[in-house]
mmCIF file of C-alpha atoms in Angstrom:
data_model
loop_
_atom_site.group_PDB
_atom_site.id
_atom_site.type_symbol
_atom_site.label_atom_id
_atom_site.label_comp_id
_atom_site.label_asym_id
_atom_site.label_seq_id
_atom_site.Cartn_x
_atom_site.Cartn_y
_atom_site.Cartn_z
ATOM 1 C CA UNK A 212 -6.398 -24.964 -12.020
ATOM 2 C CA UNK A 213 -6.046 -28.724 -11.393
ATOM 3 C CA UNK A 214 -3.342 -29.613 -8.894
ATOM 4 C CA UNK A 215 -1.626 -31.881 -11.423
ATOM 5 C CA UNK A 216 -1.240 -28.930 -13.803
ATOM 6 C CA UNK A 217 0.127 -26.725 -11.018
ATOM 7 C CA UNK A 218 2.617 -29.411 -9.962
ATOM 8 C CA UNK A 219 3.942 -29.668 -13.517
ATOM 9 C CA UNK A 220 4.709 -25.948 -13.743
ATOM 10 C CA UNK A 221 8.021 -24.342 -12.861
ATOM 11 C CA UNK A 222 7.682 -21.538 -10.347
ATOM 12 C CA UNK A 223 10.557 -19.084 -10.409
ATOM 13 C CA UNK A 224 12.074 -17.331 -7.373
ATOM 14 C CA UNK A 225 10.859 -13.831 -6.502
ATOM 15 C CA UNK A 226 13.990 -12.192 -7.943
ATOM 16 C CA UNK A 227 12.765 -13.301 -11.394
ATOM 17 C CA UNK A 228 9.388 -11.590 -11.075
ATOM 18 C CA UNK A 229 10.516 -8.258 -12.633
ATOM 19 C CA UNK A 230 10.995 -10.151 -15.920
ATOM 20 C CA UNK A 231 7.367 -11.313 -15.924
ATOM 21 C CA UNK A 232 4.758 -9.665 -18.140
ATOM 22 C CA UNK A 233 2.193 -9.931 -15.327
ATOM 23 C CA UNK A 234 4.174 -8.567 -12.399
ATOM 24 C CA UNK A 235 3.799 -4.910 -11.375
ATOM 25 C CA UNK A 236 1.271 -4.281 -14.128
ATOM 26 C CA UNK A 237 -2.520 -4.178 -14.286
ATOM 27 C CA UNK A 238 -3.352 -7.735 -15.312
ATOM 28 C CA UNK A 239 -6.612 -8.007 -17.239
ATOM 29 C CA UNK A 240 -8.756 -10.673 -15.551
ATOM 30 C CA UNK A 241 -12.380 -11.597 -14.951
ATOM 31 C CA UNK A 242 -14.012 -12.094 -11.556
ATOM 32 C CA UNK A 243 -13.997 -15.842 -12.182
ATOM 33 C CA UNK A 244 -10.261 -15.682 -12.919
ATOM 34 C CA UNK A 245 -9.573 -13.840 -9.659
ATOM 35 C CA UNK A 246 -11.424 -16.449 -7.615
ATOM 36 C CA UNK A 247 -9.440 -19.166 -9.402
ATOM 37 C CA UNK A 248 -5.959 -17.738 -8.817
ATOM 38 C CA UNK A 249 -3.573 -19.977 -6.903
ATOM 39 C CA UNK A 250 -1.571 -19.182 -3.781
ATOM 40 C CA UNK A 251 1.905 -20.422 -2.956
ATOM 41 C CA UNK A 252 3.565 -20.576 0.425
ATOM 42 C CA UNK A 253 5.578 -17.467 1.187
ATOM 43 C CA UNK A 254 3.719 -15.176 -1.202
ATOM 44 C CA UNK A 255 0.209 -15.146 0.220
ATOM 45 C CA UNK A 256 -1.271 -12.412 2.375
ATOM 46 C CA UNK A 257 -2.724 -13.698 5.644
ATOM 47 C CA UNK A 258 -5.180 -10.857 6.205
ATOM 48 C CA UNK A 259 -6.727 -8.193 4.022
ATOM 49 C CA UNK A 260 -9.753 -6.239 5.151
ATOM 50 C CA UNK A 261 -11.263 -2.765 4.750
ATOM 51 C CA UNK A 262 -9.678 -1.832 8.073
ATOM 52 C CA UNK A 263 -6.097 -2.692 7.114
ATOM 53 C CA UNK A 264 -5.434 0.949 6.168
ATOM 54 C CA UNK A 265 -5.978 1.844 9.819
ATOM 55 C CA UNK A 266 -3.121 -0.496 10.700
ATOM 56 C CA UNK A 267 -0.901 1.370 8.264
ATOM 57 C CA UNK A 268 -1.712 4.627 10.018
ATOM 58 C CA UNK A 269 -1.030 3.100 13.433
ATOM 59 C CA UNK A 270 2.003 0.963 12.681
ATOM 60 C CA UNK A 271 3.142 0.457 9.099
ATOM 61 C CA UNK A 272 5.723 -2.229 9.771
ATOM 62 C CA UNK A 273 3.109 -4.240 11.672
ATOM 63 C CA UNK A 274 0.661 -3.951 8.799
ATOM 64 C CA UNK A 275 3.336 -5.057 6.336
ATOM 65 C CA UNK A 276 3.883 -8.182 8.382
ATOM 66 C CA UNK A 277 0.180 -8.968 8.531
ATOM 67 C CA UNK A 278 -0.663 -8.301 4.912
ATOM 68 C CA UNK A 279 2.209 -10.276 3.422
ATOM 69 C CA UNK A 280 3.044 -9.994 -0.264
ATOM 70 C CA UNK A 281 -0.417 -10.806 -1.654
ATOM 71 C CA UNK A 282 1.031 -12.343 -4.804
ATOM 72 C CA UNK A 283 -1.141 -14.878 -6.590
ATOM 73 C CA UNK A 284 -0.537 -17.055 -9.625
ATOM 74 C CA UNK A 285 -2.309 -17.758 -12.910
ATOM 75 C CA UNK A 286 -0.529 -20.888 -14.136
ATOM 76 C CA UNK A 287 2.944 -19.796 -12.977
ATOM 77 C CA UNK A 288 2.457 -16.084 -13.792
ATOM 78 C CA UNK A 289 2.932 -13.939 -10.646
ATOM 79 C CA UNK A 290 0.083 -11.435 -10.209
ATOM 80 C CA UNK A 291 -0.236 -8.639 -7.677
ATOM 81 C CA UNK A 292 -2.376 -5.996 -9.418
ATOM 82 C CA UNK A 293 -5.457 -6.589 -11.558
ATOM 83 C CA UNK A 294 -7.879 -4.756 -13.830
ATOM 84 C CA UNK A 295 -11.496 -5.786 -14.066
ATOM 85 C CA UNK A 296 -14.490 -4.440 -16.002
ATOM 86 C CA UNK A 297 -18.108 -5.008 -15.051
ATOM 87 C CA UNK A 298 -21.441 -3.671 -13.807
ATOM 88 C CA UNK A 299 -21.987 -2.523 -10.226
ATOM 89 C CA UNK A 300 -24.793 -4.760 -8.964
ATOM 90 C CA UNK A 301 -24.549 -3.942 -5.241
ATOM 91 C CA UNK A 302 -23.301 -0.957 -3.304
ATOM 92 C CA UNK A 303 -22.793 -0.465 0.432
ATOM 93 C CA UNK A 304 -21.219 2.394 2.313
ATOM 94 C CA UNK A 305 -20.556 3.037 5.968
ATOM 95 C CA UNK A 306 -18.628 5.640 7.916
ATOM 96 C CA UNK A 307 -15.365 3.732 7.419
ATOM 97 C CA UNK A 308 -15.527 1.973 4.049
ATOM 98 C CA UNK A 309 -17.235 1.305 0.721
ATOM 99 C CA UNK A 310 -18.046 -2.126 -0.666
ATOM 100 C CA UNK A 311 -19.253 -2.590 -4.212
ATOM 101 C CA UNK A 312 -19.988 -5.868 -5.963
ATOM 102 C CA UNK A 313 -19.166 -6.165 -9.652
ATOM 103 C CA UNK A 314 -20.660 -8.601 -12.136
ATOM 104 C CA UNK A 315 -18.606 -8.983 -15.315
ATOM 105 C CA UNK A 316 -20.679 -11.790 -16.880
ATOM 106 C CA UNK A 317 -17.878 -14.300 -16.286
ATOM 107 C CA UNK A 318 -20.057 -16.498 -14.096
ATOM 108 C CA UNK A 319 -18.897 -14.946 -10.827
ATOM 109 C CA UNK A 320 -19.101 -11.638 -8.985
ATOM 110 C CA UNK A 321 -16.449 -10.036 -6.824
ATOM 111 C CA UNK A 322 -16.290 -7.524 -3.968
ATOM 112 C CA UNK A 323 -14.317 -4.316 -4.341
ATOM 113 C CA UNK A 324 -13.451 -2.504 -1.114
ATOM 114 C CA UNK A 325 -12.061 0.913 -0.277
ATOM 115 C CA UNK A 326 -11.423 2.564 3.122
ATOM 116 C CA UNK A 327 -13.298 5.812 3.650
ATOM 117 C CA UNK A 328 -11.641 8.938 5.000
ATOM 118 C CA UNK A 329 -12.952 10.193 8.354
ATOM 119 C CA UNK A 330 -15.044 13.358 8.416
ATOM 120 C CA UNK A 331 -14.507 16.254 10.840
ATOM 121 C CA UNK A 332 -16.416 15.781 14.082
ATOM 122 C CA UNK A 333 -19.331 18.205 14.445
ATOM 123 C CA UNK A 334 -19.818 19.132 18.096
ATOM 124 C CA UNK A 335 -22.370 21.872 17.461
ATOM 125 C CA UNK A 336 -25.992 21.883 18.613
ATOM 126 C CA UNK A 337 -27.110 20.228 15.379
ATOM 127 C CA UNK A 338 -24.418 17.518 15.398
ATOM 128 C CA UNK A 339 -25.472 14.082 14.177
ATOM 129 C CA UNK A 340 -24.108 11.101 16.030
ATOM 130 C CA UNK A 341 -23.814 7.426 15.144
ATOM 131 C CA UNK A 342 -24.197 6.003 11.649
ATOM 132 C CA UNK A 343 -26.546 8.710 10.493
ATOM 133 C CA UNK A 344 -28.284 8.281 7.153
ATOM 134 C CA UNK A 345 -28.334 11.092 4.637
ATOM 135 C CA UNK A 346 -31.226 12.253 2.480
ATOM 136 C CA UNK A 347 -30.223 9.901 -0.356
ATOM 137 C CA UNK A 348 -30.154 6.908 1.952
ATOM 138 C CA UNK A 349 -26.369 6.860 2.252
ATOM 139 C CA UNK A 350 -24.292 7.021 5.401
ATOM 140 C CA UNK A 351 -22.986 10.512 6.076
ATOM 141 C CA UNK A 352 -19.238 10.746 5.583
ATOM 142 C CA UNK A 353 -16.424 11.838 3.297
ATOM 143 C CA UNK A 354 -16.709 11.274 -0.448
ATOM 144 C CA UNK A 355 -13.026 10.352 -0.645
ATOM 145 C CA UNK A 356 -11.061 7.331 0.451
ATOM 146 C CA UNK A 357 -7.378 6.583 0.891
ATOM 147 C CA UNK A 358 -6.049 3.280 -0.407
ATOM 148 C CA UNK A 359 -3.449 1.091 1.275
ATOM 149 C CA UNK A 360 -0.741 2.583 -0.938
ATOM 150 C CA UNK A 361 -1.842 6.141 -0.104
ATOM 151 C CA UNK A 362 -3.756 7.046 -3.265
ATOM 152 C CA UNK A 363 -6.848 9.219 -2.918
ATOM 153 C CA UNK A 364 -10.048 7.979 -4.548
ATOM 154 C CA UNK A 365 -13.120 10.143 -5.170
ATOM 155 C CA UNK A 366 -16.239 8.002 -4.776
ATOM 156 C CA UNK A 367 -18.766 10.772 -5.387
ATOM 157 C CA UNK A 368 -21.341 9.874 -8.028
ATOM 158 C CA UNK A 369 -20.917 6.128 -7.770
ATOM 159 C CA UNK A 370 -24.192 4.284 -8.288
ATOM 160 C CA UNK A 371 -25.775 0.954 -9.099
ATOM 161 C CA UNK A 372 -25.747 0.024 -12.766
ATOM 162 C CA UNK A 373 -22.534 1.863 -13.645
ATOM 163 C CA UNK A 374 -20.227 -0.082 -15.935
ATOM 164 C CA UNK A 375 -16.791 0.568 -14.472
ATOM 165 C CA UNK A 376 -13.177 -0.363 -14.908
ATOM 166 C CA UNK A 377 -11.548 -1.015 -11.538
ATOM 167 C CA UNK A 378 -7.903 -1.569 -10.731
ATOM 168 C CA UNK A 379 -6.518 -2.823 -7.469
ATOM 169 C CA UNK A 380 -4.721 -5.408 -5.422
ATOM 170 C CA UNK A 381 -5.948 -8.873 -4.532
ATOM 171 C CA UNK A 382 -6.970 -9.723 -1.010
ATOM 172 C CA UNK A 383 -9.086 -12.045 1.057
ATOM 173 C CA UNK A 384 -11.512 -11.477 3.888
ATOM 174 C CA UNK A 385 -13.102 -14.369 5.742
ATOM 175 C CA UNK A 386 -12.044 -16.735 3.002
ATOM 176 C CA UNK A 387 -13.543 -14.686 0.170
ATOM 177 C CA UNK A 388 -11.363 -13.247 -2.590
ATOM 178 C CA UNK A 389 -11.802 -9.497 -3.172
ATOM 179 C CA UNK A 390 -10.216 -6.482 -4.822
ATOM 180 C CA UNK A 391 -8.731 -3.645 -2.772
ATOM 181 C CA UNK A 392 -9.415 -0.554 -4.855
ATOM 182 C CA UNK A 393 -6.437 1.428 -6.209
ATOM 183 C CA UNK A 394 -5.760 4.330 -8.563
ATOM 184 C CA UNK A 395 -9.304 5.045 -9.633
ATOM 185 C CA UNK A 396 -10.514 8.613 -9.544
ATOM 186 C CA UNK A 397 -14.216 9.300 -9.749
ATOM 187 C CA UNK A 398 -16.462 6.293 -10.359
ATOM 188 C CA UNK A 399 -19.438 7.954 -11.992
ATOM 189 C CA UNK A 400 -21.330 8.140 -15.252
ATOM 190 C CA UNK A 401 -22.585 11.705 -14.804
ATOM 191 C CA UNK A 402 -21.435 14.259 -17.347
ATOM 192 C CA UNK A 403 -19.113 15.831 -14.803
ATOM 193 C CA UNK A 404 -17.037 12.655 -14.531
ATOM 194 C CA UNK A 405 -17.261 11.155 -18.024
ATOM 195 C CA UNK A 406 -13.704 12.270 -18.870
ATOM 196 C CA UNK A 407 -12.204 10.259 -16.009
ATOM 197 C CA UNK A 408 -10.233 7.103 -16.944
ATOM 198 C CA UNK A 409 -12.044 4.834 -14.490
ATOM 199 C CA UNK A 410 -15.470 5.357 -16.040
ATOM 200 C CA UNK A 411 -16.999 3.451 -18.983
ATOM 201 C CA UNK A 412 -18.675 5.942 -21.306
ATOM 202 C CA UNK A 413 -20.814 3.467 -23.276
ATOM 203 C CA UNK A 414 -20.994 -0.133 -24.460
ATOM 204 C CA UNK A 415 -18.198 0.563 -26.954
ATOM 205 C CA UNK A 416 -15.779 1.097 -24.073
ATOM 206 C CA UNK A 417 -16.986 -2.106 -22.442
ATOM 207 C CA UNK A 418 -16.523 -4.077 -25.666
ATOM 208 C CA UNK A 419 -13.049 -2.603 -26.097
ATOM 209 C CA UNK A 420 -12.099 -3.644 -22.553
ATOM 210 C CA UNK A 421 -13.305 -7.204 -23.203
ATOM 211 C CA UNK A 422 -11.278 -7.291 -26.435
ATOM 212 C CA UNK A 423 -8.176 -6.191 -24.528
ATOM 213 C CA UNK A 424 -8.790 -8.920 -21.946
ATOM 214 C CA UNK A 425 -9.188 -11.539 -24.670
ATOM 215 C CA UNK A 426 -5.974 -10.449 -26.389
ATOM 216 C CA UNK A 427 -4.019 -10.431 -23.110
ATOM 217 C CA UNK A 428 -5.276 -13.902 -22.242
ATOM 218 C CA UNK A 429 -4.329 -15.223 -25.691
ATOM 219 C CA UNK A 430 -0.859 -13.660 -25.837
ATOM 220 C CA UNK A 431 0.251 -13.961 -22.189
ATOM 221 C CA UNK A 432 -1.960 -16.071 -19.924
ATOM 222 C CA UNK A 433 -2.681 -18.951 -22.287
ATOM 223 C CA UNK A 434 0.779 -20.442 -21.801
ATOM 224 C CA UNK A 435 3.150 -20.827 -18.833
ATOM 225 C CA UNK A 436 5.763 -18.188 -18.156
ATOM 226 C CA UNK A 437 9.231 -19.301 -19.141
ATOM 227 C CA UNK A 438 12.684 -17.715 -18.962
ATOM 228 C CA UNK A 439 16.064 -19.121 -19.929
ATOM 229 C CA UNK A 440 18.667 -20.309 -17.455
ATOM 230 C CA UNK A 441 20.969 -17.484 -18.555
ATOM 231 C CA UNK A 442 18.294 -14.860 -17.881
ATOM 232 C CA UNK A 443 17.473 -16.401 -14.507
ATOM 233 C CA UNK A 444 21.170 -16.323 -13.565
ATOM 234 C CA UNK A 445 21.435 -12.683 -14.622
ATOM 235 C CA UNK A 446 18.378 -11.721 -12.574
ATOM 236 C CA UNK A 447 19.823 -13.461 -9.518
ATOM 237 C CA UNK A 448 23.120 -11.612 -9.904
ATOM 238 C CA UNK A 449 21.270 -8.312 -10.227
ATOM 239 C CA UNK A 450 19.197 -9.115 -7.152
ATOM 240 C CA UNK A 451 22.297 -10.085 -5.168
ATOM 241 C CA UNK A 452 24.015 -6.875 -6.249
ATOM 242 C CA UNK A 453 21.002 -4.793 -5.250
ATOM 243 C CA UNK A 454 20.783 -6.546 -1.905
ATOM 244 C CA UNK A 455 24.523 -6.045 -1.309
ATOM 245 C CA UNK A 456 24.239 -2.347 -2.186
ATOM 246 C CA UNK A 457 21.247 -1.949 0.115
ATOM 247 C CA UNK A 458 23.158 -3.662 2.927
ATOM 248 C CA UNK A 459 26.141 -1.338 2.438
ATOM 249 C CA UNK A 460 23.854 1.680 2.541
ATOM 250 C CA UNK A 461 22.201 0.375 5.698
ATOM 251 C CA UNK A 462 25.567 -0.122 7.392
ATOM 252 C CA UNK A 463 26.644 3.365 6.312
ATOM 253 C CA UNK A 464 23.478 4.867 7.796
ATOM 254 C CA UNK A 465 24.000 2.919 11.015
ATOM 255 C CA UNK A 466 27.619 4.073 11.206
ATOM 256 C CA UNK A 467 26.711 7.711 10.562
ATOM 257 C CA UNK A 468 23.910 7.469 13.085
ATOM 258 C CA UNK A 469 26.275 5.990 15.680
ATOM 259 C CA UNK A 470 28.885 8.688 15.018
ATOM 260 C CA UNK A 471 26.180 11.320 15.249
ATOM 261 C CA UNK A 472 25.082 9.979 18.632
ATOM 262 C CA UNK A 473 28.703 10.029 19.853
ATOM 263 C CA UNK A 474 29.165 13.627 18.710
ATOM 264 C CA UNK A 475 25.899 14.624 20.341
ATOM 265 C CA UNK A 476 26.918 12.903 23.579
ATOM 266 C CA UNK A 477 30.371 14.558 23.540
ATOM 267 C CA UNK A 478 28.809 17.972 22.918
ATOM 268 C CA UNK A 479 26.377 17.423 25.764
ATOM 269 C CA UNK A 480 29.195 16.421 28.129
ATOM 270 C CA UNK A 481 31.304 19.432 27.076
ATOM 271 C CA UNK A 482 28.332 21.742 27.587
ATOM 272 C CA UNK A 483 27.738 20.227 31.002
ATOM 273 C CA UNK A 484 31.418 20.670 31.988
ATOM 274 C CA UNK A 485 31.415 24.259 30.739
ATOM 275 C CA UNK A 486 28.321 24.934 32.806
ATOM 276 C CA UNK A 487 29.933 23.462 35.899
ATOM 277 C CA UNK A 488 33.126 25.540 35.373
ATOM 278 C CA UNK A 489 31.056 28.680 34.966
ATOM 279 C CA UNK A 490 29.057 27.859 38.056
ATOM 280 C CA UNK A 491 32.298 27.212 39.959
ATOM 281 C CA UNK A 492 33.774 30.593 38.968
ATOM 282 C CA UNK A 493 30.575 32.357 39.972
ATOM 283 C CA UNK A 494 30.619 30.605 43.333
ATOM 284 C CA UNK A 495 34.280 31.609 43.920
ATOM 285 C CA UNK A 496 33.506 35.251 43.194
ATOM 286 C CA UNK A 497 30.560 35.189 45.581
ATOM 287 C CA UNK A 498 32.732 33.700 48.363
ATOM 288 C CA UNK A 499 35.427 36.290 47.732
ATOM 289 C CA UNK A 500 32.890 39.082 47.868
ATOM 290 C CA UNK A 501 31.617 37.805 51.220
ATOM 291 C CA UNK A 502 35.151 37.575 52.685
ATOM 292 C CA UNK A 503 36.324 40.949 51.432
ATOM 293 C CA UNK A 504 33.359 43.321 51.309
ATOM 294 C CA UNK A 505 33.888 46.659 49.608
ATOM 295 C CA UNK A 506 34.765 49.467 52.032
ATOM 296 C CA UNK A 507 32.297 52.261 51.980
ATOM 297 C CA UNK A 508 33.326 55.935 52.216
ATOM 298 C CA UNK A 509 33.768 57.298 55.707
#
């Protein structure tokens, strides 16, 4: 999008995003569209890579800070999740991730990435170490992956030439725009997986997907997003009310937590005092027994 066009658009605050037809929905785009999306300060993600899921496992709040919001813009439409249809023209797998490249005939291709679940370590006499290669030329490892949002994806049966519908978030790695795979189960065209929603059954499905994209572009993306001042004011009030409620709940939790710590501390002190009193009584009885031993029978 030319800078002059972008400058002429009105970009609404984040509290207005729930009213957008492109926010929190699978936006139908082409690979060329994804590469052409605009970023705005405060909404971009500073790092997205196939290894980011490991950060979530190690320290979620750290990963949140690194990833950012990953919100992009088509005109002034906020976009976080996308849907794309195309042919798999390249496929790479390793022990820790999958990378597929999709060509949707838009004049550009795009990478789709997914972290791969670890496999149990085999320590037996026939254990295979390193990036071992299986009989089909693929790296040995799990057939499932876990996305950044925690969804499980079955990648068994995926192959070159499949026409697939992928859904995911938008990210960047080394300056290249990519899709982080989400909510797709079973990317395959074998009979076993033909019923799955992520798989194109034939060219009719592909044509239908392109028709849906064309209709979405015509009805939503062809013109800037616009809301009235009254609606914007209402959304701000709702956001302020939600934030105020969340703050009250946070303070309540902090107060209850503080009271709980005080009660725990008081109980611990009382238990300690009771133990000392008991120990003192036992010591007194022992001293008394030593001073006045029982008289045995003569």
